[in-house]
Each structure stands twice: as C-alpha cells, then as structure tokens.
Amino acid sequence: MESEEPSSAARILLLAAVALVGLNLRPFITGIGPLAADISAQTGLDLKGISLLTLVPMLLMGIFAFAGPFLQNRIGARRSVIAALVVLTLGSFLRLFASSGWQMVGTAALLGLGVAVVQAVFPGIVKQQFPRHVGVVMGLYSATLMGGGALGAQAAPLIAAAAADWHVGLAWLAVPAALALWLAIRCLPRDGGTRQGTTSTTALLKWPRVWLLMACFGLVNGGYSTVVAWLAPFYQEHGWSAAASGSLLAIMAVCQALAALFLPVLAARGEDRRPWLWLTLAMQAAGFAALTFWPEAAPLASAMLLGAGLGGCFALSMIVALDHLADPVEAGALSALMQGGGFLITALPPWIVAVLHDLTGSFHAGWLMHLACAIVVAVLYWRVSPGSYANAMNPGNTGVAHQPCQQKCAIETPL
C-alpha cells in the first residue's frame, strides 16, 4: 500500500468503505439481546448459554487480534479484510438455518472470527492511508461500528416480528456484509510488498505500556459487551417488550456512534487525550450507577450516558494506541495487540454477569462491577500522558528500534 494519502475521489470511496465495514462489526451481537427470549425458547439456551453468543465472538476477537502483525506482513491487509467480510456474510446467512444452541454458538464463532481479522488490520490501513487525519477517520470508523450496533438492536426485533421468525431478524445482516465486501474489493488499496521483521509481537509484549493499554481497553469494552448482552433482558424483567428494550439499546448505540465520531475531533485540538477519556469514564460510571440504583427513574438518560461514555472511550482508546508509534505498520501492530488482550478480557463479563444473576436473582451486581471497572480505568489512564510515549516505547534490550510518534502525529487537521 502507498504511504501517501489517496486522491480526493479515491479518498471519498475509501471513507465509504471504512464506514460500511465498520457498520458490520457489531449488529450480529446487539441483535441478540432483544431476541434472547425467542432464541432461548427454541434453542434451549439458558442465560449462560445466551451469554456465549457474546462471549465467543469477543474471545475470538481477542485471540485472533494477536495475528494482526502476521496478517498484515504476510497476507496483506486488503486480502485479509476481504476474506473476513466473506466470513461475515456467510456467518450471518447461516443463522437463517440455526435451530439449536450449538449451531447458534457456531455462527457466533464464525462471525467473531471475521470481525477479529478486520479489527486486527483495519487501524493500520487507516493510519497508512490517512496519516494526517488518523483521529478523524478512526472516529468515523468507531462511529459506524457503534452505529451498526444501533442498527442490529433496532432492526432485529422489528424484522423478526414482521417475518414472524427470529432467524430472519438476524440473518438479514448478510446483506450489508455483502455490500461491504463489494465496496472493499473495489476501494481498498492494493497490498504492497511484505514487510518482514518491522514489528516483533514478542518485543511489544515485553513493554508494560502494552499491557496497560490492554487492561484499559478490556475493562471498558467489558462494559460494552455486558450492556449489549443484558440491557434489553434487564428491562424486559421490568416489564418492557422486546421492541421497546431493543429501541433503548439502539438509542444507546446511537449515542455511542455520535460520541465516537465527535469526541476524537474535539480531542484532536490538544496533545493530551486523557481529559476526554476521563469524561467518557465519568459518563460510564454515572450510567452504571443509574442502572444499579434508579433503573426506572430515567432509563433513556442512563442509556444515553452509557452510550456516549462507551463509544467515546472506545474511539479515544484506539487513537491513543496509534499515537504511540509513528510507523503505520508498527502502530497497527500495537493496536492489534491492545485489542487482542483487551477482547480476551471483554469476552468474560457477560458470562460473569449471567452467573451473578443466577446467584442474586438480578443484574445489579453486574452493573456495580462495571461501575468499579470505570473507576479503575480512570486511575490507570493517569499514566498515559503524551510525554510518556517515548519512554513507554523505548525498546530497551528488545533489539527492535521503534520510533515513538512525535507530538505532531497526535494532532490531526480536518478532512
């Protein structure tokens, strides 16, 4: 791939590809919650079984994110994304025929694999093709990713009701996945020559900063995976219908998308992303506190706070990882590793919350757990200042000469 920014026409098409690919990375997960009762009735999955439909994809997102440097260097980012979109299209289509619990978990695994590959290599594509607009374009990618979550939550119960079949409510997602595949084939830049040895995953994993970024990313997105799995069932326990609880989840996802789009633009005006990260964590804490103590007082406000906090924090976390290194391939490798370890953490909370629900009879313990996680991440991010990037990325005795991103890399100009 070329390191210079594409022409205006190519850039518009590439931005469209970024948006449509992002749109397909979450709706297969968010569509489950509103339809959980119907899926459980037919497949026999209990709460812990339903949680696997979130846990398994997130687990695969974590495991295969570690393959990001290999995929980018040996196979190529473009070919990896195209293959992943084929898998996403197939996985969604197969849900039309899933009638048992293991079949649903199998399609979840297939979809998680496709998303894992995209997430592992896509940030590197963005940094390489838009080197002066990383924050803005990553904001667009994150916003459409969250917007896809809104699409799944809102459309799944409506389409299922219209078709009188929950299978259709999930399988229709093969259509936007196929459209993304077509656009990716047409618009993604061709893969250049392979780059051997520029990035050492083993070397990166020796740096404490990588583990800190993993922990922050995982704890925050654990809140997301729990919310998309259990927010709708939580309010259904309070008497809400599947459509109404799905709408609440969709509103939350819309707020995620808006925050993911606009907060990176605001954060780009300064070098330090932490004040904005702390703002998003405060919103998460307020949202989880409201779900715990006042669930019926202002459910819409709680969902909006959670959405803005989770979406903004996701986008800013991705940008902070890319800020650490100037080289696009190395920055992409760091982002992939952060997502790898992070999603391994992210996979567990929906299952933990299901266990806590079985033990206590409610979701309140789960919401409290995520309130505590937001506070922990706020403390951890104190260490992630721009002035610390050079020391954090100092290779020491690893033998790999990585160049930290200079401060000018952290400030983007408008598109």
Short mmCIF file of C-alpha atoms in Angstrom, two decimals:
data_model
loop_
_atom_site.label_atom_id
_atom_site.label_comp_id
_atom_site.label_asym_id
_atom_site.label_seq_id
_atom_site.Cartn_x
_atom_site.Cartn_y
_atom_site.Cartn_z
CA MET A 1 0.00 0.00 0.00
CA GLU A 2 1.14 3.54 -0.64
CA SER A 3 2.10 5.65 2.34
CA GLU A 4 0.71 8.88 0.84
CA GLU A 5 -2.89 9.91 1.19
CA PRO A 6 -5.14 8.92 -1.70
CA SER A 7 -6.61 11.35 -4.23
CA SER A 8 -9.87 13.13 -3.42
CA ALA A 9 -12.08 10.72 -5.37
CA ALA A 10 -10.29 7.65 -4.04
CA ARG A 11 -10.40 9.11 -0.52
CA ILE A 12 -14.19 9.51 -0.64
CA LEU A 13 -14.63 5.92 -1.77
CA LEU A 14 -12.18 4.72 0.84
CA LEU A 15 -14.04 6.64 3.55
CA ALA A 16 -17.25 4.99 2.37
CA ALA A 17 -15.53 1.61 2.68
CA VAL A 18 -14.30 2.50 6.18
CA ALA A 19 -17.87 3.42 7.17
CA LEU A 20 -19.57 0.38 5.68
CA VAL A 21 -17.02 -2.08 7.03
CA GLY A 22 -17.37 -0.55 10.49
CA LEU A 23 -21.16 -0.79 10.24
CA ASN A 24 -20.94 -4.59 10.01
CA LEU A 25 -18.79 -5.27 13.08
CA ARG A 26 -21.41 -5.19 15.88
CA PRO A 27 -25.05 -5.74 14.75
CA PHE A 28 -24.79 -9.54 14.92
CA ILE A 29 -24.09 -9.11 18.67
CA THR A 30 -26.54 -6.33 19.54
CA GLY A 31 -29.38 -8.07 17.73
CA ILE A 32 -29.24 -10.97 20.20
CA GLY A 33 -30.41 -9.19 23.37
CA PRO A 34 -33.88 -8.10 22.14
CA LEU A 35 -34.48 -11.60 20.72
CA ALA A 36 -32.94 -13.51 23.64
CA ALA A 37 -36.28 -14.85 24.91
CA ASP A 38 -37.26 -16.21 21.47
CA ILE A 39 -33.82 -17.68 20.86
CA SER A 40 -33.84 -19.33 24.29
CA ALA A 41 -37.34 -20.77 23.77
CA GLN A 42 -36.37 -22.51 20.54
CA THR A 43 -32.74 -23.47 21.14
CA GLY A 44 -32.93 -24.23 24.87
CA LEU A 45 -30.09 -21.87 25.73
CA ASP A 46 -30.29 -20.52 29.30
CA LEU A 47 -28.81 -17.18 30.42
CA LYS A 48 -25.26 -18.54 30.49
CA GLY A 49 -25.82 -20.13 27.09
CA ILE A 50 -27.13 -16.89 25.62
CA SER A 51 -24.07 -15.12 27.04
CA LEU A 52 -21.91 -17.40 24.86
CA LEU A 53 -23.30 -15.62 21.80
CA THR A 54 -21.40 -12.57 23.02
CA LEU A 55 -18.53 -14.29 24.85
CA VAL A 56 -17.39 -16.50 21.94
CA PRO A 57 -17.12 -13.69 19.34
CA MET A 58 -15.34 -11.42 21.81
CA LEU A 59 -12.96 -14.23 22.78
CA LEU A 60 -12.10 -14.82 19.13
CA MET A 61 -11.65 -11.08 18.60
CA GLY A 62 -9.04 -11.25 21.33
CA ILE A 63 -7.25 -14.39 20.20
CA PHE A 64 -7.04 -13.51 16.51
CA ALA A 65 -6.14 -9.88 17.10
CA PHE A 66 -2.68 -11.18 18.04
CA ALA A 67 -2.40 -12.39 14.45
CA GLY A 68 -2.73 -8.82 13.16
CA PRO A 69 1.01 -8.25 12.53
CA PHE A 70 1.30 -11.63 10.76
CA LEU A 71 -1.76 -10.97 8.59
CA GLN A 72 -0.56 -7.50 7.62
CA ASN A 73 3.01 -8.55 6.88
CA ARG A 74 2.46 -11.93 5.23
CA ILE A 75 -1.04 -11.95 3.72
CA GLY A 76 -1.76 -8.26 3.28
CA ALA A 77 -4.35 -6.00 4.88
CA ARG A 78 -6.60 -5.82 1.82
CA ARG A 79 -6.76 -9.57 1.28
CA SER A 80 -7.30 -10.14 5.00
CA VAL A 81 -10.25 -7.72 5.14
CA ILE A 82 -11.86 -9.17 2.01
CA ALA A 83 -11.58 -12.73 3.34
CA ALA A 84 -13.01 -11.62 6.69
CA LEU A 85 -16.01 -9.97 5.02
CA VAL A 86 -16.71 -13.21 3.14
CA VAL A 87 -16.78 -14.98 6.51
CA LEU A 88 -19.10 -12.31 7.97
CA THR A 89 -21.52 -12.66 5.07
CA LEU A 90 -21.56 -16.44 5.38
CA GLY A 91 -21.95 -16.41 9.16
CA SER A 92 -24.97 -14.11 9.06
CA PHE A 93 -26.61 -16.11 6.28
CA LEU A 94 -26.17 -19.40 8.16
CA ARG A 95 -28.21 -18.01 11.07
CA LEU A 96 -31.25 -18.42 8.86
CA PHE A 97 -30.93 -22.18 9.40
CA ALA A 98 -29.66 -22.35 13.01
CA SER A 99 -32.15 -24.26 15.15
CA SER A 100 -30.07 -25.47 18.09
CA GLY A 101 -27.87 -23.88 20.70
CA TRP A 102 -24.62 -25.27 19.34
CA GLN A 103 -25.49 -24.04 15.84
CA MET A 104 -26.07 -20.53 17.16
CA VAL A 105 -22.78 -20.61 19.05
CA GLY A 106 -21.09 -21.90 15.89
CA THR A 107 -22.36 -18.98 13.82
CA ALA A 108 -21.29 -16.62 16.62
CA ALA A 109 -17.78 -18.09 16.38
CA LEU A 110 -17.73 -17.66 12.61
CA LEU A 111 -18.86 -14.05 12.87
CA GLY A 112 -16.39 -13.33 15.66
CA LEU A 113 -13.56 -14.69 13.52
CA GLY A 114 -14.48 -12.37 10.65
CA VAL A 115 -14.69 -9.33 12.91
CA ALA A 116 -11.43 -10.26 14.64
CA VAL A 117 -9.49 -10.16 11.38
CA VAL A 118 -10.98 -6.81 10.33
CA GLN A 119 -10.26 -5.22 13.71
CA ALA A 120 -6.71 -6.55 13.70
CA VAL A 121 -5.65 -4.92 10.42
CA PHE A 122 -8.05 -2.02 9.80
CA PRO A 123 -6.44 0.58 12.13
CA GLY A 124 -3.16 0.07 10.25
CA ILE A 125 -4.95 0.76 6.95
CA VAL A 126 -6.38 3.97 8.38
CA LYS A 127 -3.04 5.21 9.69
CA GLN A 128 -1.31 4.37 6.42
CA GLN A 129 -3.89 5.89 4.09
CA PHE A 130 -4.81 8.93 6.25
CA PRO A 131 -1.60 9.72 8.16
CA ARG A 132 -2.64 13.33 8.93
CA HIS A 133 -6.26 12.51 9.79
CA VAL A 134 -5.95 9.43 12.00
CA GLY A 135 -8.18 10.75 14.77
CA VAL A 136 -10.96 11.90 12.45
CA VAL A 137 -11.03 8.74 10.34
CA MET A 138 -10.77 6.46 13.36
CA GLY A 139 -13.66 8.46 14.78
CA LEU A 140 -15.67 7.70 11.64
CA TYR A 141 -14.74 4.01 11.84
CA SER A 142 -15.65 3.83 15.52
CA ALA A 143 -18.88 5.77 14.97
CA THR A 144 -20.12 3.47 12.23
CA LEU A 145 -19.06 0.47 14.30
CA MET A 146 -21.28 1.72 17.13
CA GLY A 147 -23.97 2.77 14.66
CA GLY A 148 -24.02 -0.79 13.40
CA GLY A 149 -24.78 -1.80 16.96
CA ALA A 150 -27.79 0.52 16.91
CA LEU A 151 -28.88 -0.96 13.60
CA GLY A 152 -28.76 -4.51 14.96
CA ALA A 153 -30.59 -3.68 18.18
CA GLN A 154 -33.38 -1.76 16.46
CA ALA A 155 -33.81 -3.77 13.26
CA ALA A 156 -33.51 -7.31 14.62
CA PRO A 157 -36.77 -7.34 16.65
CA LEU A 158 -38.67 -5.36 14.01
CA ILE A 159 -37.63 -7.63 11.14
CA ALA A 160 -38.19 -10.72 13.28
CA ALA A 161 -41.71 -9.52 14.15
CA ALA A 162 -42.51 -8.71 10.51
CA ALA A 163 -41.29 -12.12 9.36
CA ALA A 164 -42.65 -13.94 12.44
CA ASP A 165 -39.21 -15.60 12.67
CA TRP A 166 -36.24 -14.54 14.79
CA HIS A 167 -33.91 -16.26 12.31
CA VAL A 168 -34.72 -13.63 9.68
CA GLY A 169 -34.16 -10.88 12.25
CA LEU A 170 -30.52 -11.99 12.48
CA ALA A 171 -29.80 -13.46 9.03
CA TRP A 172 -30.68 -10.30 7.07
CA LEU A 173 -27.33 -8.88 8.20
CA ALA A 174 -25.75 -10.89 5.37
CA VAL A 175 -26.98 -8.11 3.04
CA PRO A 176 -24.94 -5.19 4.46
CA ALA A 177 -21.99 -7.55 4.89
CA ALA A 178 -22.15 -8.43 1.18
CA LEU A 179 -22.32 -4.72 0.29
CA ALA A 180 -19.25 -4.05 2.43
CA LEU A 181 -17.46 -6.92 0.68
CA TRP A 182 -18.22 -5.43 -2.73
CA LEU A 183 -17.03 -1.97 -1.70
CA ALA A 184 -13.87 -3.36 -0.08
CA ILE A 185 -12.96 -5.25 -3.25
CA ARG A 186 -13.43 -2.07 -5.24
CA CYS A 187 -11.90 0.54 -2.95
CA LEU A 188 -9.31 -0.84 -0.55
CA PRO A 189 -5.74 -0.09 -1.68
CA ARG A 190 -3.71 -2.92 -3.14
CA ASP A 191 -1.31 -4.68 -0.81
CA GLY A 192 2.32 -3.75 -1.32
CA GLY A 193 5.31 -5.92 -0.72
CA THR A 194 5.51 -7.82 2.54
CA ARG A 195 7.47 -6.27 5.38
CA GLN A 196 9.44 -8.84 7.28
CA GLY A 197 10.75 -8.08 10.75
CA THR A 198 9.50 -4.50 11.15
CA THR A 199 7.31 -5.46 14.08
CA SER A 200 8.03 -8.05 16.75
CA THR A 201 4.96 -9.11 18.67
CA THR A 202 7.18 -10.70 21.31
CA ALA A 203 9.10 -7.45 21.71
CA LEU A 204 5.94 -5.38 22.04
CA LEU A 205 4.58 -7.72 24.71
CA LYS A 206 7.67 -7.03 26.84
CA TRP A 207 6.61 -3.43 27.33
CA PRO A 208 4.43 -2.61 30.36
CA ARG A 209 2.59 0.10 28.39
CA VAL A 210 1.15 -2.52 26.03
CA TRP A 211 -0.31 -4.45 28.97
CA LEU A 212 -1.70 -1.26 30.50
CA LEU A 213 -3.45 -0.39 27.22
CA MET A 214 -4.81 -3.94 27.03
CA ALA A 215 -6.22 -3.74 30.54
CA CYS A 216 -7.89 -0.37 29.98
CA PHE A 217 -9.35 -1.40 26.63
CA GLY A 218 -10.61 -4.72 28.01
CA LEU A 219 -12.22 -3.35 31.15
CA VAL A 220 -14.04 -0.59 29.27
CA ASN A 221 -15.26 -2.84 26.46
CA GLY A 222 -16.31 -5.43 29.02
CA GLY A 223 -18.91 -2.85 29.98
CA TYR A 224 -19.99 -2.66 26.35
CA SER A 225 -20.26 -6.43 25.91
CA THR A 226 -22.33 -6.69 29.10
CA VAL A 227 -24.66 -3.86 28.12
CA VAL A 228 -25.37 -5.21 24.64
CA ALA A 229 -25.97 -8.68 26.08
CA TRP A 230 -28.11 -7.79 29.11
CA LEU A 231 -29.57 -4.28 28.89
CA ALA A 232 -32.58 -5.45 26.89
CA PRO A 233 -33.24 -8.54 29.07
CA PHE A 234 -32.76 -6.33 32.17
CA TYR A 235 -35.59 -4.05 31.14
CA GLN A 236 -37.68 -6.98 29.92
CA GLU A 237 -37.52 -8.19 33.54
CA HIS A 238 -39.03 -4.80 34.39
CA GLY A 239 -41.94 -5.43 32.02
CA TRP A 240 -40.63 -3.91 28.79
CA SER A 241 -41.38 -5.55 25.43
CA ALA A 242 -38.68 -6.88 23.10
CA ALA A 243 -39.21 -3.96 20.69
CA ALA A 244 -39.10 -1.33 23.44
CA SER A 245 -35.97 -2.77 25.06
CA GLY A 246 -34.38 -3.07 21.61
CA SER A 247 -35.15 0.59 20.96
CA LEU A 248 -33.44 1.54 24.22
CA LEU A 249 -30.38 -0.44 23.19
CA ALA A 250 -30.47 1.24 19.78
CA ILE A 251 -30.61 4.70 21.37
CA MET A 252 -27.61 3.77 23.48
CA ALA A 253 -25.75 2.66 20.36
CA VAL A 254 -26.63 5.88 18.50
CA CYS A 255 -25.12 7.86 21.37
CA GLN A 256 -22.06 5.61 21.14
CA ALA A 257 -21.74 6.41 17.46
CA LEU A 258 -22.11 10.17 17.97
CA ALA A 259 -19.55 10.23 20.78
CA ALA A 260 -17.14 8.06 18.79
CA LEU A 261 -17.46 10.47 15.86
CA PHE A 262 -17.22 13.83 17.60
CA LEU A 263 -15.07 13.31 20.69
CA PRO A 264 -11.93 12.42 18.67
CA VAL A 265 -12.39 15.66 16.69
CA LEU A 266 -12.56 17.65 19.93
CA ALA A 267 -9.67 15.72 21.44
CA ALA A 268 -7.51 16.42 18.38
CA ARG A 269 -7.26 20.09 19.40
CA GLY A 270 -4.76 19.17 22.11
CA GLU A 271 -1.99 16.66 22.61
CA ASP A 272 -3.38 15.02 25.73
CA ARG A 273 -6.39 12.71 25.24
CA ARG A 274 -6.78 11.95 28.95
CA PRO A 275 -9.24 14.69 29.94
CA TRP A 276 -11.60 13.41 27.27
CA LEU A 277 -11.03 9.82 28.35
CA TRP A 278 -11.85 10.76 31.93
CA LEU A 279 -15.03 12.49 30.74
CA THR A 280 -16.16 9.29 28.99
CA LEU A 281 -15.35 7.21 32.06
CA ALA A 282 -17.36 9.58 34.26
CA MET A 283 -20.33 9.14 31.92
CA GLN A 284 -19.98 5.36 32.13
CA ALA A 285 -19.84 5.48 35.93
CA ALA A 286 -22.98 7.63 36.04
CA GLY A 287 -24.81 5.31 33.68
CA PHE A 288 -23.95 2.13 35.57
CA ALA A 289 -24.83 3.80 38.88
CA ALA A 290 -28.23 4.77 37.46
CA LEU A 291 -28.89 1.21 36.27
CA THR A 292 -27.97 -0.10 39.72
CA PHE A 293 -29.85 2.29 41.97
CA TRP A 294 -32.52 4.02 39.82
CA PRO A 295 -33.26 1.76 36.83
CA GLU A 296 -36.80 3.06 36.28
CA ALA A 297 -36.10 6.72 37.10
CA ALA A 298 -34.56 7.75 33.78
CA PRO A 299 -33.77 4.72 31.59
CA LEU A 300 -33.35 6.84 28.46
CA ALA A 301 -30.86 9.18 30.13
CA SER A 302 -28.97 6.22 31.60
CA ALA A 303 -28.70 4.55 28.18
CA MET A 304 -27.55 7.79 26.55
CA LEU A 305 -24.88 8.36 29.20
CA LEU A 306 -23.62 4.80 28.86
CA GLY A 307 -23.60 5.02 25.08
CA ALA A 308 -21.68 8.28 24.95
CA GLY A 309 -19.21 7.07 27.56
CA LEU A 310 -18.57 3.68 25.98
CA GLY A 311 -18.43 4.93 22.39
CA GLY A 312 -16.17 7.88 23.10
CA CYS A 313 -13.82 5.80 25.22
CA PHE A 314 -13.55 3.10 22.53
CA ALA A 315 -12.58 5.60 19.82
CA LEU A 316 -10.15 7.54 22.01
CA SER A 317 -8.51 4.32 23.23
CA MET A 318 -7.85 3.25 19.64
CA ILE A 319 -6.38 6.67 18.81
CA VAL A 320 -4.14 6.67 21.91
CA ALA A 321 -2.66 3.33 20.83
CA LEU A 322 -1.97 4.64 17.31
CA ASP A 323 -0.45 7.83 18.78
CA HIS A 324 2.31 5.86 20.48
CA LEU A 325 4.22 4.93 17.30
CA ALA A 326 4.83 6.83 14.05
CA ASP A 327 5.24 3.87 11.70
CA PRO A 328 1.79 2.73 10.42
CA VAL A 329 2.61 -0.98 10.48
CA GLU A 330 4.09 -0.83 13.97
CA ALA A 331 1.23 1.35 15.24
CA GLY A 332 -1.23 -1.10 13.69
CA ALA A 333 0.57 -3.97 15.42
CA LEU A 334 0.34 -2.16 18.77
CA SER A 335 -3.37 -1.52 18.19
CA ALA A 336 -3.91 -5.17 17.28
CA LEU A 337 -2.18 -6.35 20.45
CA MET A 338 -4.18 -3.91 22.59
CA GLN A 339 -7.37 -5.27 21.06
CA GLY A 340 -6.15 -8.84 21.41
CA GLY A 341 -5.56 -8.73 25.13
CA GLY A 342 -8.46 -6.33 25.58
CA PHE A 343 -11.05 -8.51 23.91
CA LEU A 344 -9.91 -11.55 25.88
CA ILE A 345 -10.92 -9.53 28.96
CA THR A 346 -14.04 -8.18 27.23
CA ALA A 347 -15.34 -11.67 26.49
CA LEU A 348 -15.78 -12.64 30.14
CA PRO A 349 -18.08 -10.01 31.75
CA PRO A 350 -21.37 -11.07 30.04
CA TRP A 351 -20.86 -14.60 31.36
CA ILE A 352 -19.80 -13.31 34.80
CA VAL A 353 -22.92 -11.13 34.96
CA ALA A 354 -25.07 -14.13 33.99
CA VAL A 355 -23.54 -16.11 36.86
CA LEU A 356 -24.10 -13.21 39.25
CA HIS A 357 -27.70 -13.01 38.05
CA ASP A 358 -28.23 -16.70 38.82
CA LEU A 359 -26.73 -16.21 42.29
CA THR A 360 -28.51 -12.98 43.23
CA GLY A 361 -31.62 -13.01 41.05
CA SER A 362 -30.85 -9.62 39.47
CA PHE A 363 -28.39 -7.74 37.27
CA HIS A 364 -27.50 -5.18 39.94
CA ALA A 365 -24.25 -6.88 40.99
CA GLY A 366 -23.13 -6.86 37.37
CA TRP A 367 -23.80 -3.14 36.96
CA LEU A 368 -21.85 -2.45 40.18
CA MET A 369 -18.93 -4.48 38.85
CA HIS A 370 -18.71 -2.24 35.79
CA LEU A 371 -19.04 0.89 37.88
CA ALA A 372 -15.90 -0.26 39.72
CA CYS A 373 -14.15 -1.03 36.40
CA ALA A 374 -14.73 2.53 35.16
CA ILE A 375 -13.08 3.89 38.29
CA VAL A 376 -10.10 1.53 37.92
CA VAL A 377 -9.55 2.52 34.27
CA ALA A 378 -9.70 6.22 35.18
CA VAL A 379 -6.81 5.64 37.60
CA LEU A 380 -4.81 3.58 35.07
CA TYR A 381 -5.12 6.21 32.34
CA TRP A 382 -3.31 8.70 34.59
CA ARG A 383 -0.08 7.11 33.33
CA VAL A 384 -0.90 7.54 29.62
CA SER A 385 0.34 11.09 29.00
CA PRO A 386 1.82 12.16 25.64
CA GLY A 387 5.10 12.91 27.37
CA SER A 388 5.34 9.25 28.40
CA TYR A 389 5.10 7.80 24.88
CA ALA A 390 8.83 7.98 24.15
CA ASN A 391 9.85 6.19 27.34
CA ALA A 392 6.99 3.69 27.07
CA MET A 393 8.01 2.78 23.52
CA ASN A 394 11.73 2.66 24.29
CA PRO A 395 12.79 -0.77 23.03
CA GLY A 396 15.42 -1.20 25.74
CA ASN A 397 17.02 -4.59 25.25
CA THR A 398 14.42 -5.97 22.83
CA GLY A 399 16.58 -5.16 19.83
CA VAL A 400 13.74 -3.59 17.85
CA ALA A 401 14.15 0.10 17.03
CA HIS A 402 10.66 1.54 17.18
CA GLN A 403 10.13 5.27 16.75
CA PRO A 404 7.58 6.90 19.06
CA CYS A 405 5.06 9.13 17.36
CA GLN A 406 6.09 12.77 17.73
CA GLN A 407 3.57 15.23 19.13
CA LYS A 408 2.64 16.46 15.66
CA CYS A 409 1.32 12.96 14.94
CA ALA A 410 -1.22 13.38 17.70
CA ILE A 411 -2.80 16.48 16.17
CA GLU A 412 -4.90 15.98 13.05
CA THR A 413 -6.08 18.56 10.58
CA PRO A 414 -9.73 18.49 9.46
CA LEU A 415 -10.61 16.45 6.39
#
